[in-house]
Tab-separated table of C-alpha atoms (C1' of nucleotides) in Angstrom:
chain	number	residue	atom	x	y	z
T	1	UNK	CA	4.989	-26.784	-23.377
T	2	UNK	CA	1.066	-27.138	-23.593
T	3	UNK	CA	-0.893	-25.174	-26.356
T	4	UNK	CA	-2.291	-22.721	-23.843
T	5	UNK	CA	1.810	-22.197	-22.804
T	6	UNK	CA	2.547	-20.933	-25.826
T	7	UNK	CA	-0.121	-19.402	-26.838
T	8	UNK	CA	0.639	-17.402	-23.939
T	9	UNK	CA	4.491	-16.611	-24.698
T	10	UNK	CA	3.382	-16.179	-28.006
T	11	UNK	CA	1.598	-13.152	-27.011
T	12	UNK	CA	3.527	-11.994	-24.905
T	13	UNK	CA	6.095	-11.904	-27.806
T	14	UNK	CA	4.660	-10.635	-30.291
T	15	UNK	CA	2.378	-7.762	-28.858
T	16	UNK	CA	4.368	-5.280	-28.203
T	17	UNK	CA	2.323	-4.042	-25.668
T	18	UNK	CA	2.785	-4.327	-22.068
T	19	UNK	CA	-0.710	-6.424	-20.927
T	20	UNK	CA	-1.874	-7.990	-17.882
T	21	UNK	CA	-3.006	-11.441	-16.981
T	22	UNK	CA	-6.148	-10.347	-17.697
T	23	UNK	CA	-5.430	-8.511	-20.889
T	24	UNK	CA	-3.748	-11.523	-22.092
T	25	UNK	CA	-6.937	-13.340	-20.562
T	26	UNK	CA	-9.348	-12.001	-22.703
T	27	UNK	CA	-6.852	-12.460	-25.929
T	28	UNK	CA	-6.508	-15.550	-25.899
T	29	UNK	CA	-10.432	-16.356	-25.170
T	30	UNK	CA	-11.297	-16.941	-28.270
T	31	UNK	CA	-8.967	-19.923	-28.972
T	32	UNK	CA	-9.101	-21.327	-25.654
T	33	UNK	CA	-12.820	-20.726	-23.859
T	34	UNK	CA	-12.353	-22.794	-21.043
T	35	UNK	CA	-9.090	-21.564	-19.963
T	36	UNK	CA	-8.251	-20.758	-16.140
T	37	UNK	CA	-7.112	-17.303	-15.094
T	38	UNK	CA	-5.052	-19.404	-12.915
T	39	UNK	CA	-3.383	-21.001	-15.956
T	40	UNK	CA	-2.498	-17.428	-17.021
T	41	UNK	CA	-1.168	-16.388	-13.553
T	42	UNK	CA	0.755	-19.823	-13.133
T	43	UNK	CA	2.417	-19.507	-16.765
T	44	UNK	CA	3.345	-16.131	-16.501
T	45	UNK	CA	5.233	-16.543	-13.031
T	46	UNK	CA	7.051	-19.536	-15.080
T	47	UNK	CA	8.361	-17.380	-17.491
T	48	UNK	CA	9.567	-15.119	-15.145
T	49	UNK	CA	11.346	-17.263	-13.161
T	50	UNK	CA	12.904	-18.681	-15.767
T	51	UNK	CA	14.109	-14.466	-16.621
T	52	UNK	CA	12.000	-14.465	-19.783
T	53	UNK	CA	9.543	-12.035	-18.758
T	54	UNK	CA	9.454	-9.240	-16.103
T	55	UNK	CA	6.471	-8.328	-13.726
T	56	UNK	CA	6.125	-4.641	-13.533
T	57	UNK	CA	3.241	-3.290	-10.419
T	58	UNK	CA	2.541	0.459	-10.695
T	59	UNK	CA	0.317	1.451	-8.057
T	60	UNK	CA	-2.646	-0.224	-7.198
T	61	UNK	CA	-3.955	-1.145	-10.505
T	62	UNK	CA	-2.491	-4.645	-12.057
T	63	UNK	CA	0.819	-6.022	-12.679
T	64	UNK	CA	2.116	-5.550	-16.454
T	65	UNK	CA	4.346	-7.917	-17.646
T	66	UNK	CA	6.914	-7.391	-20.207
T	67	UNK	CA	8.919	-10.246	-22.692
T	68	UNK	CA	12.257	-9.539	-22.088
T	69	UNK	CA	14.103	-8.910	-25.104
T	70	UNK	CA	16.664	-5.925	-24.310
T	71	UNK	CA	17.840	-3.767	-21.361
T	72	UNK	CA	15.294	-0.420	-21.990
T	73	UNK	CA	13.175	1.242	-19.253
T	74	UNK	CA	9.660	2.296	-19.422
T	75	UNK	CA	7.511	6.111	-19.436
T	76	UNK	CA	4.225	5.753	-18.078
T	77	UNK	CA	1.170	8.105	-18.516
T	78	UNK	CA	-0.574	8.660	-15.748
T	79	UNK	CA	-3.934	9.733	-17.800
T	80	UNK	CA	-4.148	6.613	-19.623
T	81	UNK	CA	-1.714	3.751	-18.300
T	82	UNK	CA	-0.048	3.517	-21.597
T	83	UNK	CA	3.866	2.331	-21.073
T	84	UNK	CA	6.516	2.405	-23.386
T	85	UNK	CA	10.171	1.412	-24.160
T	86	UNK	CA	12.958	3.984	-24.325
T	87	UNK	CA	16.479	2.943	-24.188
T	88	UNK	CA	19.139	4.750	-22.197
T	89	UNK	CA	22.687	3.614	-21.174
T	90	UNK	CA	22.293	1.728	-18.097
T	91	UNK	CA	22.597	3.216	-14.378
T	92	UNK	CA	25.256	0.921	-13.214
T	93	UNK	CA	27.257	3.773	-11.319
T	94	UNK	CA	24.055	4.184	-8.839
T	95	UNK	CA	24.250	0.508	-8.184
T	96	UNK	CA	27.516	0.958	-7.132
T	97	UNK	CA	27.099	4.049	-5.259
T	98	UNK	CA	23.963	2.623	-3.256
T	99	UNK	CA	26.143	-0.491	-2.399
T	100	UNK	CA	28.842	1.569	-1.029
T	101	UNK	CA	26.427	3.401	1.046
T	102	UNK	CA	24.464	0.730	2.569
T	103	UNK	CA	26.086	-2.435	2.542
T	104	UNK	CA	23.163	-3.994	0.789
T	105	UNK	CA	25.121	-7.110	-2.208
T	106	UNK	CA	23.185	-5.251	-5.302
T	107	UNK	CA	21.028	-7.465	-7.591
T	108	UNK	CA	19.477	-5.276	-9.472
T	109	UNK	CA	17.363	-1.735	-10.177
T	110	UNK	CA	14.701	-0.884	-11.261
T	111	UNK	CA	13.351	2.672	-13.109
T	112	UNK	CA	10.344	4.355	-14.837
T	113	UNK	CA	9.878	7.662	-15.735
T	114	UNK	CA	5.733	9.013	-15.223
T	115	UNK	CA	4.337	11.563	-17.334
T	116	UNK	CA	1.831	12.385	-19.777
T	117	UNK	CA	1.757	10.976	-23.291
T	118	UNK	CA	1.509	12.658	-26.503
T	119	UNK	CA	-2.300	11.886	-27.049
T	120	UNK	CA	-3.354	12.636	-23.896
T	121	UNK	CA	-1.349	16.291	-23.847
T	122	UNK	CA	-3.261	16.906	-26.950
T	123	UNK	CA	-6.847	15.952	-25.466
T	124	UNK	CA	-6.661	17.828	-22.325
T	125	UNK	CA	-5.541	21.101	-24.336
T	126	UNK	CA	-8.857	20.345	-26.209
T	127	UNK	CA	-10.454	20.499	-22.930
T	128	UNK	CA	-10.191	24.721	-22.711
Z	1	UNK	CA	-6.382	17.880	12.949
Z	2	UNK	CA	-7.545	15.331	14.756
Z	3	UNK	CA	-5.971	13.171	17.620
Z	4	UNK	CA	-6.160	10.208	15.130
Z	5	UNK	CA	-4.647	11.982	12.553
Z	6	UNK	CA	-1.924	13.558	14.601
Z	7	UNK	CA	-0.797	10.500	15.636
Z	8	UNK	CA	-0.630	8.981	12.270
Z	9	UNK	CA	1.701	12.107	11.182
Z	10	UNK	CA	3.727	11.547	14.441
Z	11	UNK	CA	4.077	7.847	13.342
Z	12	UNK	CA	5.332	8.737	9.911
Z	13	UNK	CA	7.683	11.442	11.354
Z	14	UNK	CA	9.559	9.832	14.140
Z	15	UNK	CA	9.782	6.339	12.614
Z	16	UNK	CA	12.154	6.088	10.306
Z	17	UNK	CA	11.391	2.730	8.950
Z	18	UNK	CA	8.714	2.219	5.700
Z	19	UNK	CA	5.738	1.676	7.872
Z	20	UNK	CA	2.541	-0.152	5.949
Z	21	UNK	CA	-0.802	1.341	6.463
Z	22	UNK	CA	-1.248	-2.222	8.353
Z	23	UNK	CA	1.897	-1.437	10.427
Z	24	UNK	CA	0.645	2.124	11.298
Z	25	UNK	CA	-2.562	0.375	12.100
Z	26	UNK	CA	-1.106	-1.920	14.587
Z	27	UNK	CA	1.245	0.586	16.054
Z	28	UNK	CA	-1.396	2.833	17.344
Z	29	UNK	CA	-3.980	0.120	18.272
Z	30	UNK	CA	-2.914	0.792	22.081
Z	31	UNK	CA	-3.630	4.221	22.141
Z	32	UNK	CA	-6.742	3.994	19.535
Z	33	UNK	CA	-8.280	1.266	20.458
Z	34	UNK	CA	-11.430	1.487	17.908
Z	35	UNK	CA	-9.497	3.220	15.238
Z	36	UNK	CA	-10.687	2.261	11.944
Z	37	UNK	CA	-8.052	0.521	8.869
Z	38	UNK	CA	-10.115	3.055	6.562
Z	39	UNK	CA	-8.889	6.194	8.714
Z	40	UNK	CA	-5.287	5.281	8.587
Z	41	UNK	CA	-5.665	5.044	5.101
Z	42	UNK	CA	-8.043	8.436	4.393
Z	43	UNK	CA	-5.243	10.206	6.198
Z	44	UNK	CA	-2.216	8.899	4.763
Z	45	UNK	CA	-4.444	10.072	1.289
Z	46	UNK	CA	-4.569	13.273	2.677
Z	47	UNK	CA	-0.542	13.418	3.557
Z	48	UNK	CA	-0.047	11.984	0.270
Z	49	UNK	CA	-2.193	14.712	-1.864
Z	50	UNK	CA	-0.603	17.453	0.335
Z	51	UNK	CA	2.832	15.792	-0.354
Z	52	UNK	CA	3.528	15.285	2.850
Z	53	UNK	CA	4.358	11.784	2.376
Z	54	UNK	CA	5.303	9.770	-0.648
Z	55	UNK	CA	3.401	5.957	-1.391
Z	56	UNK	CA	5.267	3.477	-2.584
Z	57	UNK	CA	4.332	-0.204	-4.026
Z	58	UNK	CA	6.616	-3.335	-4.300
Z	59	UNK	CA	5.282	-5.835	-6.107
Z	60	UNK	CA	2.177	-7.682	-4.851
Z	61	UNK	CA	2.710	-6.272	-1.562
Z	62	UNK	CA	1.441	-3.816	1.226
Z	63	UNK	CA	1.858	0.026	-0.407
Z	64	UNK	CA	4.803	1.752	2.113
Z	65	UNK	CA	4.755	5.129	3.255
Z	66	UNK	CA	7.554	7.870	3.865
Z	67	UNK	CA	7.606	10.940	5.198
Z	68	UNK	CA	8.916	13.451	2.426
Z	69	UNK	CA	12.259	14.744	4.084
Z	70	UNK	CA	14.566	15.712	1.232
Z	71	UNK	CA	15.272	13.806	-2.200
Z	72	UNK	CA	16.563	10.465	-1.729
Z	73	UNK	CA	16.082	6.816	-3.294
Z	74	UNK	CA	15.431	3.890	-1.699
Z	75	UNK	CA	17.294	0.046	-1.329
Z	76	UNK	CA	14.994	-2.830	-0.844
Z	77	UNK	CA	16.445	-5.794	0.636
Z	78	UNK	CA	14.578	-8.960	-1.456
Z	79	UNK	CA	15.071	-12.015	1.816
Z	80	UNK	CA	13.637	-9.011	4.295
Z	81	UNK	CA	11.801	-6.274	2.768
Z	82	UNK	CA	13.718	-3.707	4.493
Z	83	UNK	CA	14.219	-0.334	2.821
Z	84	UNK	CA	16.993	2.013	3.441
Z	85	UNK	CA	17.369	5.237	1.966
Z	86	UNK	CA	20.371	6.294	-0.081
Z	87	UNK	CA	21.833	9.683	-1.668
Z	88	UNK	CA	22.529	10.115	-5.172
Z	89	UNK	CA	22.001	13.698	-7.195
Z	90	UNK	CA	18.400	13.554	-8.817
Z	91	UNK	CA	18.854	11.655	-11.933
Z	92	UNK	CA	17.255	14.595	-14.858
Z	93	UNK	CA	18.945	13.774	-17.514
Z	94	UNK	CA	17.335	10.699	-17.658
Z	95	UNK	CA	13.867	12.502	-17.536
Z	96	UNK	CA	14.858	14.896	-19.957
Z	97	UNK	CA	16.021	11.659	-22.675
Z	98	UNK	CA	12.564	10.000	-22.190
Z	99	UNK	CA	11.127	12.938	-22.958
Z	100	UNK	CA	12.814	13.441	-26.377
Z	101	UNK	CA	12.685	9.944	-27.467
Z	102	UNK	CA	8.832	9.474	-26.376
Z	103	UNK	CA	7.122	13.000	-26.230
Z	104	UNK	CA	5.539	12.452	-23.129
Z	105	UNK	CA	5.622	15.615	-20.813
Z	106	UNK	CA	8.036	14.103	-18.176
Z	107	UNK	CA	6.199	14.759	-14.440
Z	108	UNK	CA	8.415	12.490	-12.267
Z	109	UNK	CA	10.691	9.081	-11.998
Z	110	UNK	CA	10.432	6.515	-9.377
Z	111	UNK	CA	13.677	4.449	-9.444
Z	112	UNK	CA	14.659	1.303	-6.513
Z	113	UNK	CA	17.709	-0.831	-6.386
Z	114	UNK	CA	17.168	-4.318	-4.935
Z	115	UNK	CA	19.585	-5.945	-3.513
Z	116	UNK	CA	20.363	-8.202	0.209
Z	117	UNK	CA	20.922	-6.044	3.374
Z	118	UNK	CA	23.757	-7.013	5.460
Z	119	UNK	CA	21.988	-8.761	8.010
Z	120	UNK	CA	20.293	-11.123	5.375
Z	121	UNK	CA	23.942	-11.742	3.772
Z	122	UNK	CA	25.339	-12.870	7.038
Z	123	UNK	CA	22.146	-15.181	7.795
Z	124	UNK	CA	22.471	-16.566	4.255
Z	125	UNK	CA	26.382	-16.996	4.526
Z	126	UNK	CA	25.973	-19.186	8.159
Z	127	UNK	CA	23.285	-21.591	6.024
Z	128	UNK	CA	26.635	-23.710	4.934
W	1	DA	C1'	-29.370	25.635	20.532
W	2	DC	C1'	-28.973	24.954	15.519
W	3	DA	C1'	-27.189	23.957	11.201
W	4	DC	C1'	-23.106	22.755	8.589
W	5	DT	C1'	-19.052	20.347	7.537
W	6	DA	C1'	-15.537	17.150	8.034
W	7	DT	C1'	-13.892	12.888	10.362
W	8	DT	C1'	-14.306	8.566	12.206
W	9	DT	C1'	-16.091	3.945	12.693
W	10	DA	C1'	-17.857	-0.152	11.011
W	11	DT	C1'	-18.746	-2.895	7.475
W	12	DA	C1'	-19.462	-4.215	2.838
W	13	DA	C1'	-17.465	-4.453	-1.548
W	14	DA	C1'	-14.110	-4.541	-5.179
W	15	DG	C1'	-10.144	-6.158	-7.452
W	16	DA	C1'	-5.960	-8.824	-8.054
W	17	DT	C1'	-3.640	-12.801	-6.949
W	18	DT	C1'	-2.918	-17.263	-4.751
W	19	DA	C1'	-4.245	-21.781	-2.845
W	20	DC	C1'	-6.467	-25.946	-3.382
W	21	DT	C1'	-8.562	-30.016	-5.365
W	22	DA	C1'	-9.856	-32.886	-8.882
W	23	DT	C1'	-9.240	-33.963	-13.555
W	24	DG	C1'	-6.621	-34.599	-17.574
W	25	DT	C1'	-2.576	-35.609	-20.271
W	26	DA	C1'	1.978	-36.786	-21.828
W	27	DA	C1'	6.291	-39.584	-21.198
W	28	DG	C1'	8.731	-43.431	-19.424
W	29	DA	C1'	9.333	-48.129	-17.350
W	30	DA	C1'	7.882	-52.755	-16.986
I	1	DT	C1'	0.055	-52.174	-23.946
I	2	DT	C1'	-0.522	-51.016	-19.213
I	3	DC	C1'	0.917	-48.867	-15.076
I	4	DT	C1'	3.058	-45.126	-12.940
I	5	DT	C1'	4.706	-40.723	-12.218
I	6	DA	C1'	4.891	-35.995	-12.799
I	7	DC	C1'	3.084	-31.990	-14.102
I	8	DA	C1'	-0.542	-28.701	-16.240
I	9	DT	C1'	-5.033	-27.216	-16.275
I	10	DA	C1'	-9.765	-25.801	-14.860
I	11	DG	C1'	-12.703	-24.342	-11.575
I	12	DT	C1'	-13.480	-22.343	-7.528
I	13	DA	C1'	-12.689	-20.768	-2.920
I	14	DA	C1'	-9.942	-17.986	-0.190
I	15	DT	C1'	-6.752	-14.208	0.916
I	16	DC	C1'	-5.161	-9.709	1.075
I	17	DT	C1'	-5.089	-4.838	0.266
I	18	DT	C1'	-7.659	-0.971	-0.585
I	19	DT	C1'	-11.864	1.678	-1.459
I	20	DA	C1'	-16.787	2.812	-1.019
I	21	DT	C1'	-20.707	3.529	1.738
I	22	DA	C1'	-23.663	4.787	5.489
I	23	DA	C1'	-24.363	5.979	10.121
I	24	DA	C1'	-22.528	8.086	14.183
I	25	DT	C1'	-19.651	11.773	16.106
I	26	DA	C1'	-17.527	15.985	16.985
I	27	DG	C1'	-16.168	20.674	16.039
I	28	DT	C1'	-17.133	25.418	14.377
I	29	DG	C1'	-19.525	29.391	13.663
I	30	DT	C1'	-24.152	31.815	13.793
DNA sequence: ACACTATTTATAAAGATTACTATGTAAGAA
DNA sequence: TTCTTACATAGTAATCTTTATAAATAGTGT
């Protein structure tokens, strides 16, 4: 567990946000200057092999990745990128049902609702 | 409608695999031999904004394609990469819950199960 | 034939992520 | 302490997918 380890975790803990490797990048600048990208990159692919953080890729733009605290799923905006949590009970019958159908030994699912978020309904009806 | 971009539709149409733009790329490279990367993606833009065809990204990986048939979800085998489509009624309520509890305008959902496709279980069973 | 528009090709560029190498650093054994 | 081993980091190059750009091409209508 170096210092730029848990500064990293750290962050990823306590920001409630969702960042990426570069958001968390730039954070922690400050307190480390002469730290890798790499280092971020290599950490965060620790953690989430270990199951304490998830990657989440929307599109083309950068992975987000997530501390893993407990089972929610995510609304993203499509104006402005901004995710967050919502909790609803979990969709094990469709795991189930897509085993049945296919054959596939089911590991897991994944979910996200896209929209538009509150601020950014309100600025594009300011638009007219 | 070009010849390169009929093809490309064809492609999408009577293959009923996931193709990548790379894959499309490749596929046609008999019958096109100087057919650009860029026009195989341009056109599969121009399915896509027509909703024609639906993109969708795994992870760090190629975007797939799919031609837009009727509503279904998609498997993804994690040894392979393999996706299989699977029925299940159009989960709303789940849209209509995010809405509630966020206050985003709800436009869509993207949901995947992941899992091991047959084939994969049997190779990884005959590894004892 | 001429102008206009859209498409393709070819290539450069961007952006995210990984690979690689050398350096550093901490822990354990002798 | 000193040597050794293992692993983390920094720095940078390389890879891969996708987009942007500019020139060439072809089609359509006048």
């Amino acid at each position: 567990m170096t210092p730029q380890r848990q500064a990293i975790l750290e962050y990823l803990v306590t920001e409630h946000s969702h960042p990426t490797a570069d958001d968390i990048y730039k954070a922690l600048s400050d307190r480390f200057p002469n730290m890798s990208v790499a280092t971020v990159y290599n950490n965060l692919r620790v953690f989430k092999d270990i199951g304490l953080v998830q990657e989440m890729n929307y599109g083309d733009a950068s992975s987000r990745f997530d501390f893993v605290t407990s089972r929610h799923y995510h609304i993203i905006c499509d104006a402005c990128g901004k995710v967050v949590d919502f909790n609803y009970p979990v969709l094990d019958e469709i795991e189930a049902v897509a085993s049945q159908l296919t054959g596939f030994k089911v590991d897991r699912h994944r979910l996200e609702v896209y929209g538009t978020c509150p601020a950014c309904q309100t600025e594009q009806a300011h638009k007219h």
